[in-house]
Amino acid sequence: MSEVRHRPRPAATALLHRLAPRTLRGRLSLVALVTATLLMLVLTVAFNAVAQHRLQHQADDELRTRAAAVATTVDTSGTTVRVLETSHDDLLDANVWIYAGRRLLEAPPAAGSLTRVADTLAGHGGRRCVTVDVRGPLRLCSQPVPGARSEATVVTALDLSPYRSSADTLLLGSLVLDAVMLACTYALTRLAVGRALRPVRTMTDQATQWSAVASEERFGSMRHPAELARLGTSLDAILDRIRTLLRHERQLTGELSHELRTPLSRIIAELDWWQARPRTAEQTHATHQVIADAAESMRTICDTLLEDARNGTLTAPGTVEVLPTLRRLTQALDVPDHVTLTTDGPPLVAGVPPALLERIVSPLLANACRYAHTSVAVRSYSAPDGVRVDVIDDGPGVPPSFAGQLFEPGRRADPGDGHGGAGLGLPLARRLARSAGGEVADDPGHTPGARFVVSLPAG
């Protein structure tokens, strides 16, 4: 079996992971800072590139202007090129080379190696410019002198140090401006995100102060932005489910203790009676049978209540169409053909989840099918306080002497009637209906048979 080796995390990745902000505010501020840095970098590079191009264009314009001024002192009307003397020769001859074809007529004093560059420009002819670095950055441009007979070229040179200094000043200024803008962006982002997250901190503090069971406070009742309002609604739903789960847990614990007390008391009583004095084999067998029946009853009670807990009977909000749900329930229970479903008025909608409606009606319908002689009717209709569902059968009905104990867990009117059950169906149906704001009751005046009425809120 090959061994799986995990590659160690690179040191740079681990360092970035440690340096990354741990708060949402810090992370959003960092994202804004990185984004602004990239944007400012692009803008700075573009701005300085345009500025340098513009400065070079100005330098070329100045060189051409000087070349045009020098060209006025060059006579090309004859067969030879002549340089005319003017009153401003010193100014015009500074950094200027004059050529007749390829022959150099005039050059500035101490030109040195620059003359070779000027020769090259004059030899190529036309308008050309080149930048060289000789004792500092210099720009040289050649310009032909218009003439009818002789060809002449003027080459002028310009020191680019002032222009480079201006470009460096612009770059430094833009970098300082970028730094100020990034600092302001980071500060304003932290301030804005902090103000935006202030309601979240308030909600967090409130959630820690509220009791999950006793408090009836809700996040949805407070004024928040749209996104936080949706978050508050979700948190309210979670709180409702937590409260429902806790209530359900307490109720399940109470029901278990209440319903297990009776069979457990029977087991203890039988053991005490059997140990009080010697018993015959027949009496011992009868005691064992009573204990076995009580233990079986306890197991049935536990299975029923734990099954209810596993299925998660929650009073979560929801709606359900009554008639289609009742039809699915009859198909799932495989009830006899004599069961009829009727509804009065338009389609009814109850304010409970579909599973909860099925779990409420299921024990009532099962009892009706168990005890009915010939027919079972399930009728749904609208009532002033919501929706009602009647489950009616033509069986023996509820004995008047047992009516007060009908909804007590573990009680049955006639345990020896040949039908199974632990006496938990009706109590469970009532408990589920009440958890949803409804009720389950019997109609003692209905004859023959039994009539149970389920009342539920409208959807």
Short mmCIF file of C-alpha atoms in Angstrom, two decimals:
data_model
loop_
_atom_site.label_atom_id
_atom_site.label_comp_id
_atom_site.label_asym_id
_atom_site.label_seq_id
_atom_site.Cartn_x
_atom_site.Cartn_y
_atom_site.Cartn_z
CA MET A 1 0.00 0.00 0.00
CA SER A 2 1.57 3.25 -1.12
CA GLU A 3 2.03 6.04 1.37
CA VAL A 4 0.42 9.36 0.55
CA ARG A 5 2.77 12.25 1.18
CA HIS A 6 1.43 15.75 1.52
CA ARG A 7 3.52 18.46 -0.03
CA PRO A 8 4.56 21.06 2.56
CA ARG A 9 3.06 24.49 2.19
CA PRO A 10 5.55 26.92 0.63
CA ALA A 11 7.03 29.43 3.04
CA ALA A 12 5.76 32.39 1.00
CA THR A 13 2.20 31.02 1.03
CA ALA A 14 2.35 30.41 4.77
CA LEU A 15 3.66 33.93 5.32
CA LEU A 16 0.86 35.44 3.23
CA HIS A 17 -1.65 33.34 5.12
CA ARG A 18 -0.36 34.67 8.44
CA LEU A 19 -0.25 38.27 7.22
CA ALA A 20 -3.74 38.22 5.70
CA PRO A 21 -6.27 40.23 7.74
CA ARG A 22 -8.55 38.09 9.89
CA THR A 23 -11.51 40.47 9.89
CA LEU A 24 -13.94 41.11 7.05
CA ARG A 25 -13.28 44.82 7.42
CA GLY A 26 -9.54 44.32 7.01
CA ARG A 27 -9.95 42.01 4.02
CA LEU A 28 -12.32 44.34 2.19
CA SER A 29 -9.99 47.26 2.89
CA LEU A 30 -7.03 45.24 1.57
CA VAL A 31 -8.93 44.32 -1.60
CA ALA A 32 -9.84 47.97 -2.16
CA LEU A 33 -6.21 49.00 -1.56
CA VAL A 34 -4.81 46.41 -4.00
CA THR A 35 -7.39 47.36 -6.63
CA ALA A 36 -6.67 51.07 -6.22
CA THR A 37 -2.90 50.39 -6.36
CA LEU A 38 -3.20 48.55 -9.67
CA LEU A 39 -5.41 51.28 -11.11
CA MET A 40 -3.10 54.07 -9.94
CA LEU A 41 -0.08 52.18 -11.31
CA VAL A 42 -1.66 51.91 -14.75
CA LEU A 43 -2.70 55.58 -14.70
CA THR A 44 0.75 56.70 -13.50
CA VAL A 45 2.58 54.76 -16.21
CA ALA A 46 0.20 56.04 -18.88
CA PHE A 47 0.43 59.64 -17.62
CA ASN A 48 4.23 59.68 -17.49
CA ALA A 49 4.49 58.04 -20.91
CA VAL A 50 2.26 60.75 -22.38
CA ALA A 51 4.19 63.46 -20.51
CA GLN A 52 7.56 62.22 -21.80
CA HIS A 53 6.21 62.01 -25.33
CA ARG A 54 4.89 65.53 -25.03
CA LEU A 55 8.19 66.89 -23.68
CA GLN A 56 10.10 65.22 -26.51
CA HIS A 57 7.68 66.68 -29.01
CA GLN A 58 8.31 70.14 -27.54
CA ALA A 59 12.06 69.59 -27.78
CA ASP A 60 11.71 68.58 -31.45
CA ASP A 61 9.59 71.64 -32.15
CA GLU A 62 12.25 73.87 -30.60
CA LEU A 63 14.96 72.18 -32.70
CA ARG A 64 12.98 72.67 -35.91
CA THR A 65 12.29 76.27 -35.01
CA ARG A 66 16.01 76.89 -34.53
CA ALA A 67 16.78 75.02 -37.75
CA ALA A 68 14.28 77.17 -39.64
CA ALA A 69 15.89 80.31 -38.18
CA VAL A 70 19.35 79.13 -39.23
CA ALA A 71 18.05 78.21 -42.70
CA THR A 72 17.28 81.87 -43.33
CA THR A 73 21.01 82.57 -43.17
CA VAL A 74 21.85 79.89 -45.80
CA ASP A 75 21.82 80.95 -49.45
CA THR A 76 21.04 78.07 -51.81
CA SER A 77 19.99 80.14 -54.82
CA GLY A 78 23.34 79.82 -56.56
CA THR A 79 25.42 76.92 -57.60
CA THR A 80 27.11 76.80 -54.23
CA VAL A 81 25.78 77.00 -50.73
CA ARG A 82 26.77 80.18 -48.88
CA VAL A 83 26.28 81.04 -45.21
CA LEU A 84 25.30 84.68 -44.78
CA GLU A 85 26.61 86.67 -41.85
CA THR A 86 24.02 88.16 -39.47
CA SER A 87 24.06 90.21 -36.31
CA HIS A 88 23.10 87.20 -34.18
CA ASP A 89 25.57 84.65 -35.46
CA ASP A 90 26.65 83.63 -31.97
CA LEU A 91 23.12 82.72 -30.96
CA LEU A 92 22.30 81.00 -34.23
CA ASP A 93 25.57 79.04 -34.43
CA ALA A 94 25.25 77.48 -30.93
CA ASN A 95 24.90 73.72 -31.36
CA VAL A 96 24.28 74.07 -35.15
CA TRP A 97 25.92 72.25 -38.08
CA ILE A 98 25.46 73.42 -41.67
CA TYR A 99 26.14 71.05 -44.57
CA ALA A 100 26.28 71.48 -48.30
CA GLY A 101 25.41 68.00 -49.39
CA ARG A 102 27.76 65.94 -47.22
CA ARG A 103 30.33 68.69 -46.86
CA LEU A 104 30.41 70.43 -43.48
CA LEU A 105 30.36 74.20 -43.79
CA GLU A 106 30.05 75.25 -40.15
CA ALA A 107 30.15 73.46 -36.82
CA PRO A 108 29.96 74.65 -33.19
CA PRO A 109 33.27 74.94 -31.36
CA ALA A 110 34.31 71.94 -29.25
CA ALA A 111 31.61 69.77 -30.84
CA GLY A 112 33.78 66.68 -30.61
CA SER A 113 32.01 63.40 -31.20
CA LEU A 114 28.69 65.15 -31.81
CA THR A 115 29.95 66.13 -35.25
CA ARG A 116 30.04 62.47 -36.29
CA VAL A 117 26.40 62.10 -35.25
CA ALA A 118 25.54 65.25 -37.20
CA ASP A 119 27.42 63.88 -40.23
CA THR A 120 25.36 60.71 -40.08
CA LEU A 121 22.07 62.65 -39.91
CA ALA A 122 23.09 64.91 -42.80
CA GLY A 123 24.21 61.92 -44.86
CA HIS A 124 20.79 60.27 -44.59
CA GLY A 125 19.05 63.43 -45.69
CA GLY A 126 15.51 64.46 -44.90
CA ARG A 127 14.12 65.20 -41.47
CA ARG A 128 15.56 62.89 -38.84
CA CYS A 129 16.04 63.07 -35.07
CA VAL A 130 18.17 61.03 -32.70
CA THR A 131 18.91 61.10 -28.96
CA VAL A 132 22.46 60.53 -27.72
CA ASP A 133 24.12 60.61 -24.34
CA VAL A 134 27.31 62.62 -24.60
CA ARG A 135 28.09 64.60 -21.46
CA GLY A 136 24.35 64.39 -20.77
CA PRO A 137 21.25 63.63 -22.85
CA LEU A 138 21.18 65.49 -26.18
CA ARG A 139 18.67 65.58 -28.99
CA LEU A 140 19.82 66.18 -32.58
CA CYS A 141 17.56 66.82 -35.56
CA SER A 142 18.35 67.41 -39.24
CA GLN A 143 16.27 69.58 -41.58
CA PRO A 144 16.86 70.21 -45.28
CA VAL A 145 17.13 73.80 -46.45
CA PRO A 146 14.84 74.45 -49.40
CA GLY A 147 16.73 75.50 -52.52
CA ALA A 148 16.39 75.31 -56.26
CA ARG A 149 19.95 74.39 -57.25
CA SER A 150 22.04 73.38 -54.22
CA GLU A 151 21.27 70.96 -51.38
CA ALA A 152 21.89 72.16 -47.83
CA THR A 153 21.09 70.58 -44.44
CA VAL A 154 20.95 72.16 -41.01
CA VAL A 155 21.52 69.95 -37.94
CA THR A 156 20.63 71.39 -34.55
CA ALA A 157 21.26 69.99 -31.07
CA LEU A 158 19.44 70.58 -27.77
CA ASP A 159 20.26 69.62 -24.20
CA LEU A 160 17.44 67.41 -22.81
CA SER A 161 18.43 67.77 -19.15
CA PRO A 162 15.69 70.35 -18.38
CA TYR A 163 13.11 68.16 -20.07
CA ARG A 164 14.33 65.07 -18.22
CA SER A 165 14.21 67.05 -14.98
CA SER A 166 10.63 68.06 -15.73
CA ALA A 167 9.73 64.42 -16.47
CA ASP A 168 11.34 63.27 -13.21
CA THR A 169 9.48 65.97 -11.30
CA LEU A 170 6.19 64.84 -12.86
CA LEU A 171 6.96 61.21 -11.97
CA LEU A 172 7.83 62.08 -8.39
CA GLY A 173 4.72 64.23 -8.06
CA SER A 174 2.50 61.50 -9.47
CA LEU A 175 4.01 58.94 -7.07
CA VAL A 176 3.41 61.24 -4.11
CA LEU A 177 -0.14 61.85 -5.30
CA ASP A 178 -0.62 58.08 -5.70
CA ALA A 179 0.57 57.48 -2.14
CA VAL A 180 -1.80 60.13 -0.78
CA MET A 181 -4.69 58.73 -2.81
CA LEU A 182 -4.00 55.16 -1.67
CA ALA A 183 -3.81 56.22 1.96
CA CYS A 184 -7.11 58.07 1.62
CA THR A 185 -8.66 55.10 -0.20
CA TYR A 186 -7.62 52.69 2.54
CA ALA A 187 -8.82 54.98 5.33
CA LEU A 188 -12.14 55.77 3.66
CA THR A 189 -12.72 52.09 2.81
CA ARG A 190 -12.13 51.03 6.41
CA LEU A 191 -14.43 53.79 7.60
CA ALA A 192 -17.16 52.92 5.09
CA VAL A 193 -16.93 49.17 5.70
CA GLY A 194 -16.92 49.75 9.45
CA ARG A 195 -20.08 51.85 9.21
CA ALA A 196 -21.68 49.28 6.92
CA LEU A 197 -20.87 46.42 9.32
CA ARG A 198 -22.02 48.29 12.40
CA PRO A 199 -25.57 46.81 12.15
CA VAL A 200 -23.99 43.33 11.95
CA ARG A 201 -22.09 43.95 15.20
CA THR A 202 -25.29 45.22 16.76
CA MET A 203 -27.14 42.09 15.64
CA THR A 204 -24.33 39.93 17.03
CA ASP A 205 -24.46 41.66 20.42
CA GLN A 206 -28.22 41.32 20.52
CA ALA A 207 -28.05 37.64 19.62
CA THR A 208 -25.65 36.98 22.53
CA GLN A 209 -27.97 38.79 24.95
CA TRP A 210 -31.20 37.17 23.85
CA SER A 211 -32.34 33.90 25.35
CA ALA A 212 -32.92 31.25 22.70
CA VAL A 213 -36.06 30.05 24.47
CA ALA A 214 -37.60 32.82 26.53
CA SER A 215 -36.91 35.89 24.36
CA GLU A 216 -39.43 36.84 21.73
CA GLU A 217 -37.18 39.45 20.11
CA ARG A 218 -36.74 39.30 16.35
CA PHE A 219 -34.15 40.72 13.99
CA GLY A 220 -36.78 41.23 11.32
CA SER A 221 -38.61 43.81 13.44
CA MET A 222 -35.65 46.24 13.21
CA ARG A 223 -34.82 48.60 10.38
CA HIS A 224 -31.82 47.35 8.39
CA PRO A 225 -30.55 47.61 4.80
CA ALA A 226 -32.05 45.16 2.35
CA GLU A 227 -29.16 42.66 2.58
CA LEU A 228 -29.17 42.68 6.38
CA ALA A 229 -32.95 42.49 6.43
CA ARG A 230 -32.75 39.21 4.51
CA LEU A 231 -30.06 38.01 6.92
CA GLY A 232 -32.30 38.98 9.84
CA THR A 233 -35.19 37.02 8.36
CA SER A 234 -32.97 33.94 8.00
CA LEU A 235 -31.72 34.31 11.58
CA ASP A 236 -35.31 34.66 12.82
CA ALA A 237 -36.20 31.41 11.06
CA ILE A 238 -33.21 29.71 12.68
CA LEU A 239 -34.23 31.05 16.11
CA ASP A 240 -37.76 29.78 15.57
CA ARG A 241 -36.44 26.35 14.74
CA ILE A 242 -34.15 26.34 17.77
CA ARG A 243 -37.02 27.33 20.05
CA THR A 244 -39.24 24.70 18.47
CA LEU A 245 -36.56 22.04 18.89
CA LEU A 246 -36.06 22.94 22.54
CA ARG A 247 -39.80 22.92 23.19
CA HIS A 248 -40.08 19.63 21.37
CA GLU A 249 -37.23 18.16 23.41
CA ARG A 250 -38.81 19.24 26.70
CA GLN A 251 -42.18 17.95 25.57
CA LEU A 252 -40.71 14.63 24.46
CA THR A 253 -38.94 14.25 27.81
CA GLY A 254 -42.15 15.03 29.68
CA GLU A 255 -44.19 12.62 27.60
CA LEU A 256 -41.65 9.83 28.00
CA SER A 257 -41.60 10.25 31.77
CA HIS A 258 -45.39 10.49 31.93
CA GLU A 259 -46.19 7.59 29.65
CA LEU A 260 -43.51 5.24 30.95
CA ARG A 261 -44.55 5.79 34.56
CA THR A 262 -47.72 3.62 34.31
CA PRO A 263 -46.16 0.42 32.82
CA LEU A 264 -43.10 0.84 35.03
CA SER A 265 -45.34 1.07 38.10
CA ARG A 266 -47.11 -2.13 37.02
CA ILE A 267 -43.77 -3.94 36.70
CA ILE A 268 -42.66 -2.79 40.15
CA ALA A 269 -46.00 -3.70 41.71
CA GLU A 270 -45.99 -7.20 40.18
CA LEU A 271 -42.41 -7.82 41.34
CA ASP A 272 -43.24 -6.64 44.88
CA TRP A 273 -46.38 -8.81 44.94
CA TRP A 274 -44.48 -11.83 43.58
CA GLN A 275 -41.65 -11.46 46.14
CA ALA A 276 -43.98 -10.92 49.12
CA ARG A 277 -44.70 -14.63 49.51
CA PRO A 278 -44.15 -17.89 47.60
CA ARG A 279 -46.26 -18.27 44.46
CA THR A 280 -47.41 -21.18 42.44
CA ALA A 281 -46.07 -21.82 38.96
CA GLU A 282 -49.33 -20.56 37.46
CA GLN A 283 -49.17 -17.31 39.47
CA THR A 284 -45.51 -16.87 38.55
CA HIS A 285 -46.38 -17.35 34.88
CA ALA A 286 -49.16 -14.77 35.17
CA THR A 287 -46.75 -12.31 36.82
CA HIS A 288 -44.22 -12.87 34.04
CA GLN A 289 -46.94 -12.24 31.46
CA VAL A 290 -47.97 -8.98 33.11
CA ILE A 291 -44.33 -7.84 33.24
CA ALA A 292 -43.81 -8.82 29.60
CA ASP A 293 -46.93 -6.92 28.52
CA ALA A 294 -45.83 -3.84 30.46
CA ALA A 295 -42.33 -4.02 28.97
CA GLU A 296 -43.80 -4.37 25.49
CA SER A 297 -46.00 -1.36 26.16
CA MET A 298 -42.93 0.62 27.25
CA ARG A 299 -41.08 -0.38 24.10
CA THR A 300 -44.04 0.65 21.94
CA ILE A 301 -44.27 3.99 23.72
CA CYS A 302 -40.54 4.64 23.24
CA ASP A 303 -40.62 3.62 19.59
CA THR A 304 -43.60 5.89 18.88
CA LEU A 305 -42.21 8.96 20.61
CA LEU A 306 -38.67 8.51 19.29
CA GLU A 307 -39.97 8.03 15.77
CA ASP A 308 -41.86 11.28 16.19
CA ALA A 309 -38.65 12.97 17.38
CA ARG A 310 -36.57 11.56 14.51
CA ASN A 311 -39.06 12.78 11.93
CA GLY A 312 -38.65 16.27 13.35
CA THR A 313 -42.09 17.56 14.19
CA LEU A 314 -41.40 21.27 13.93
CA THR A 315 -43.75 24.17 13.73
CA ALA A 316 -41.86 25.65 10.83
CA PRO A 317 -43.90 28.06 8.71
CA GLY A 318 -45.47 26.64 5.59
CA THR A 319 -48.68 26.14 3.65
CA VAL A 320 -50.34 23.11 2.15
CA GLU A 321 -53.31 22.36 -0.07
CA VAL A 322 -55.58 20.23 2.07
CA LEU A 323 -57.37 17.95 -0.41
CA PRO A 324 -54.31 16.75 -2.42
CA THR A 325 -52.47 16.05 0.85
CA LEU A 326 -55.38 14.00 2.19
CA ARG A 327 -55.47 12.02 -1.04
CA ARG A 328 -51.77 11.21 -0.76
CA LEU A 329 -52.33 10.18 2.85
CA THR A 330 -55.11 7.74 1.98
CA GLN A 331 -52.92 6.20 -0.71
CA ALA A 332 -49.97 5.91 1.66
CA LEU A 333 -52.07 4.27 4.40
CA ASP A 334 -53.72 1.90 1.91
CA VAL A 335 -57.16 2.55 3.44
CA PRO A 336 -60.22 0.54 2.35
CA ASP A 337 -62.34 1.58 -0.59
CA HIS A 338 -65.20 2.75 1.62
CA VAL A 339 -63.21 5.85 2.66
CA THR A 340 -64.56 8.99 0.94
CA LEU A 341 -62.89 12.40 0.66
CA THR A 342 -64.99 15.52 0.20
CA THR A 343 -64.33 19.26 0.34
CA ASP A 344 -66.63 22.25 0.48
CA GLY A 345 -66.02 25.49 -1.38
CA PRO A 346 -62.84 26.51 -3.23
CA PRO A 347 -59.50 24.72 -2.74
CA LEU A 348 -58.42 25.03 0.88
CA VAL A 349 -54.94 26.00 2.03
CA ALA A 350 -53.82 25.38 5.62
CA GLY A 351 -51.02 27.28 7.29
CA VAL A 352 -48.94 24.19 8.18
CA PRO A 353 -46.33 22.13 6.31
CA PRO A 354 -47.66 19.13 4.33
CA ALA A 355 -45.88 16.59 6.55
CA LEU A 356 -47.45 18.10 9.68
CA LEU A 357 -50.97 17.86 8.24
CA GLU A 358 -50.39 14.21 7.35
CA ARG A 359 -49.08 13.40 10.84
CA ILE A 360 -52.09 15.05 12.48
CA VAL A 361 -54.74 13.33 10.36
CA SER A 362 -52.95 9.97 10.05
CA PRO A 363 -53.80 8.61 13.59
CA LEU A 364 -57.41 9.78 13.29
CA LEU A 365 -57.85 8.14 9.90
CA ALA A 366 -56.15 4.94 11.07
CA ASN A 367 -58.50 4.70 14.10
CA ALA A 368 -61.54 5.39 11.92
CA CYS A 369 -60.59 2.63 9.47
CA ARG A 370 -59.86 0.28 12.39
CA TYR A 371 -63.25 0.67 14.10
CA ALA A 372 -65.62 1.58 11.22
CA HIS A 373 -68.34 -0.88 10.24
CA THR A 374 -69.08 0.19 6.69
CA SER A 375 -67.88 3.72 5.90
CA VAL A 376 -65.34 6.40 6.74
CA ALA A 377 -65.68 10.00 5.55
CA VAL A 378 -63.01 12.72 5.53
CA ARG A 379 -64.46 16.19 4.94
CA SER A 380 -62.53 19.45 4.70
CA TYR A 381 -64.12 22.87 4.76
CA SER A 382 -63.46 26.49 5.60
CA ALA A 383 -64.26 27.93 9.03
CA PRO A 384 -64.21 31.49 10.42
CA ASP A 385 -61.00 30.75 12.35
CA GLY A 386 -59.19 28.77 9.62
CA VAL A 387 -59.54 25.32 8.06
CA ARG A 388 -61.21 22.24 9.48
CA VAL A 389 -61.00 18.56 8.64
CA ASP A 390 -63.62 16.09 9.94
CA VAL A 391 -62.86 12.36 10.21
CA ILE A 392 -66.13 10.44 10.64
CA ASP A 393 -66.80 6.71 10.97
CA ASP A 394 -69.87 4.57 11.71
CA GLY A 395 -68.17 2.37 14.32
CA PRO A 396 -69.02 1.93 18.01
CA GLY A 397 -67.90 5.50 18.84
CA VAL A 398 -66.31 6.75 22.06
CA PRO A 399 -67.86 5.41 25.27
CA PRO A 400 -69.21 8.33 27.35
CA SER A 401 -67.36 7.05 30.42
CA PHE A 402 -64.06 7.23 28.53
CA ALA A 403 -64.54 10.66 26.94
CA GLY A 404 -62.52 12.44 29.65
CA GLN A 405 -59.53 10.13 29.15
CA LEU A 406 -59.65 10.04 25.35
CA PHE A 407 -56.57 12.24 24.81
CA GLU A 408 -54.50 10.97 27.73
CA PRO A 409 -51.34 9.12 26.56
CA GLY A 410 -51.38 5.34 27.04
CA ARG A 411 -55.16 5.13 27.67
CA ARG A 412 -57.49 2.94 25.62
CA ALA A 413 -61.24 2.52 25.98
CA ASP A 414 -61.04 -1.27 25.63
CA PRO A 415 -57.52 -2.76 25.68
CA GLY A 416 -58.96 -6.19 24.91
CA ASP A 417 -60.84 -5.22 21.74
CA GLY A 418 -58.39 -7.14 19.58
CA HIS A 419 -56.81 -4.04 18.01
CA GLY A 420 -53.17 -3.11 18.56
CA GLY A 421 -51.92 0.25 19.73
CA ALA A 422 -50.44 1.92 22.78
CA GLY A 423 -53.03 4.67 23.15
CA LEU A 424 -50.68 7.37 21.78
CA GLY A 425 -52.23 8.22 18.39
CA LEU A 426 -54.90 10.68 19.54
CA PRO A 427 -52.65 12.47 22.09
CA LEU A 428 -49.95 12.78 19.45
CA ALA A 429 -52.41 14.23 16.90
CA ARG A 430 -53.65 16.81 19.42
CA ARG A 431 -50.14 17.76 20.47
CA LEU A 432 -49.04 18.30 16.86
CA ALA A 433 -52.14 20.34 16.05
CA ARG A 434 -51.66 22.56 19.09
CA SER A 435 -47.99 23.09 18.24
CA ALA A 436 -49.20 24.66 14.96
CA GLY A 437 -51.87 26.79 16.61
CA GLY A 438 -54.72 24.34 15.96
CA GLU A 439 -56.72 21.75 17.86
CA VAL A 440 -58.06 18.19 17.68
CA ALA A 441 -61.37 17.44 19.42
CA ASP A 442 -64.12 14.84 19.32
CA ASP A 443 -67.83 15.47 18.86
CA PRO A 444 -69.57 13.66 21.72
CA GLY A 445 -73.02 14.35 20.21
CA HIS A 446 -72.29 12.56 16.96
CA THR A 447 -74.13 9.24 16.54
CA PRO A 448 -73.64 6.62 15.37
CA GLY A 449 -69.88 6.24 15.35
CA ALA A 450 -67.24 8.85 16.11
CA ARG A 451 -66.42 12.26 14.70
CA PHE A 452 -63.07 13.98 15.24
CA VAL A 453 -62.55 17.62 14.18
CA VAL A 454 -59.12 18.98 13.25
CA SER A 455 -58.87 22.80 13.38
CA LEU A 456 -55.87 24.46 11.70
CA PRO A 457 -54.92 28.04 10.82
CA ALA A 458 -55.55 29.12 7.26
CA GLY A 459 -52.62 29.51 4.90
#
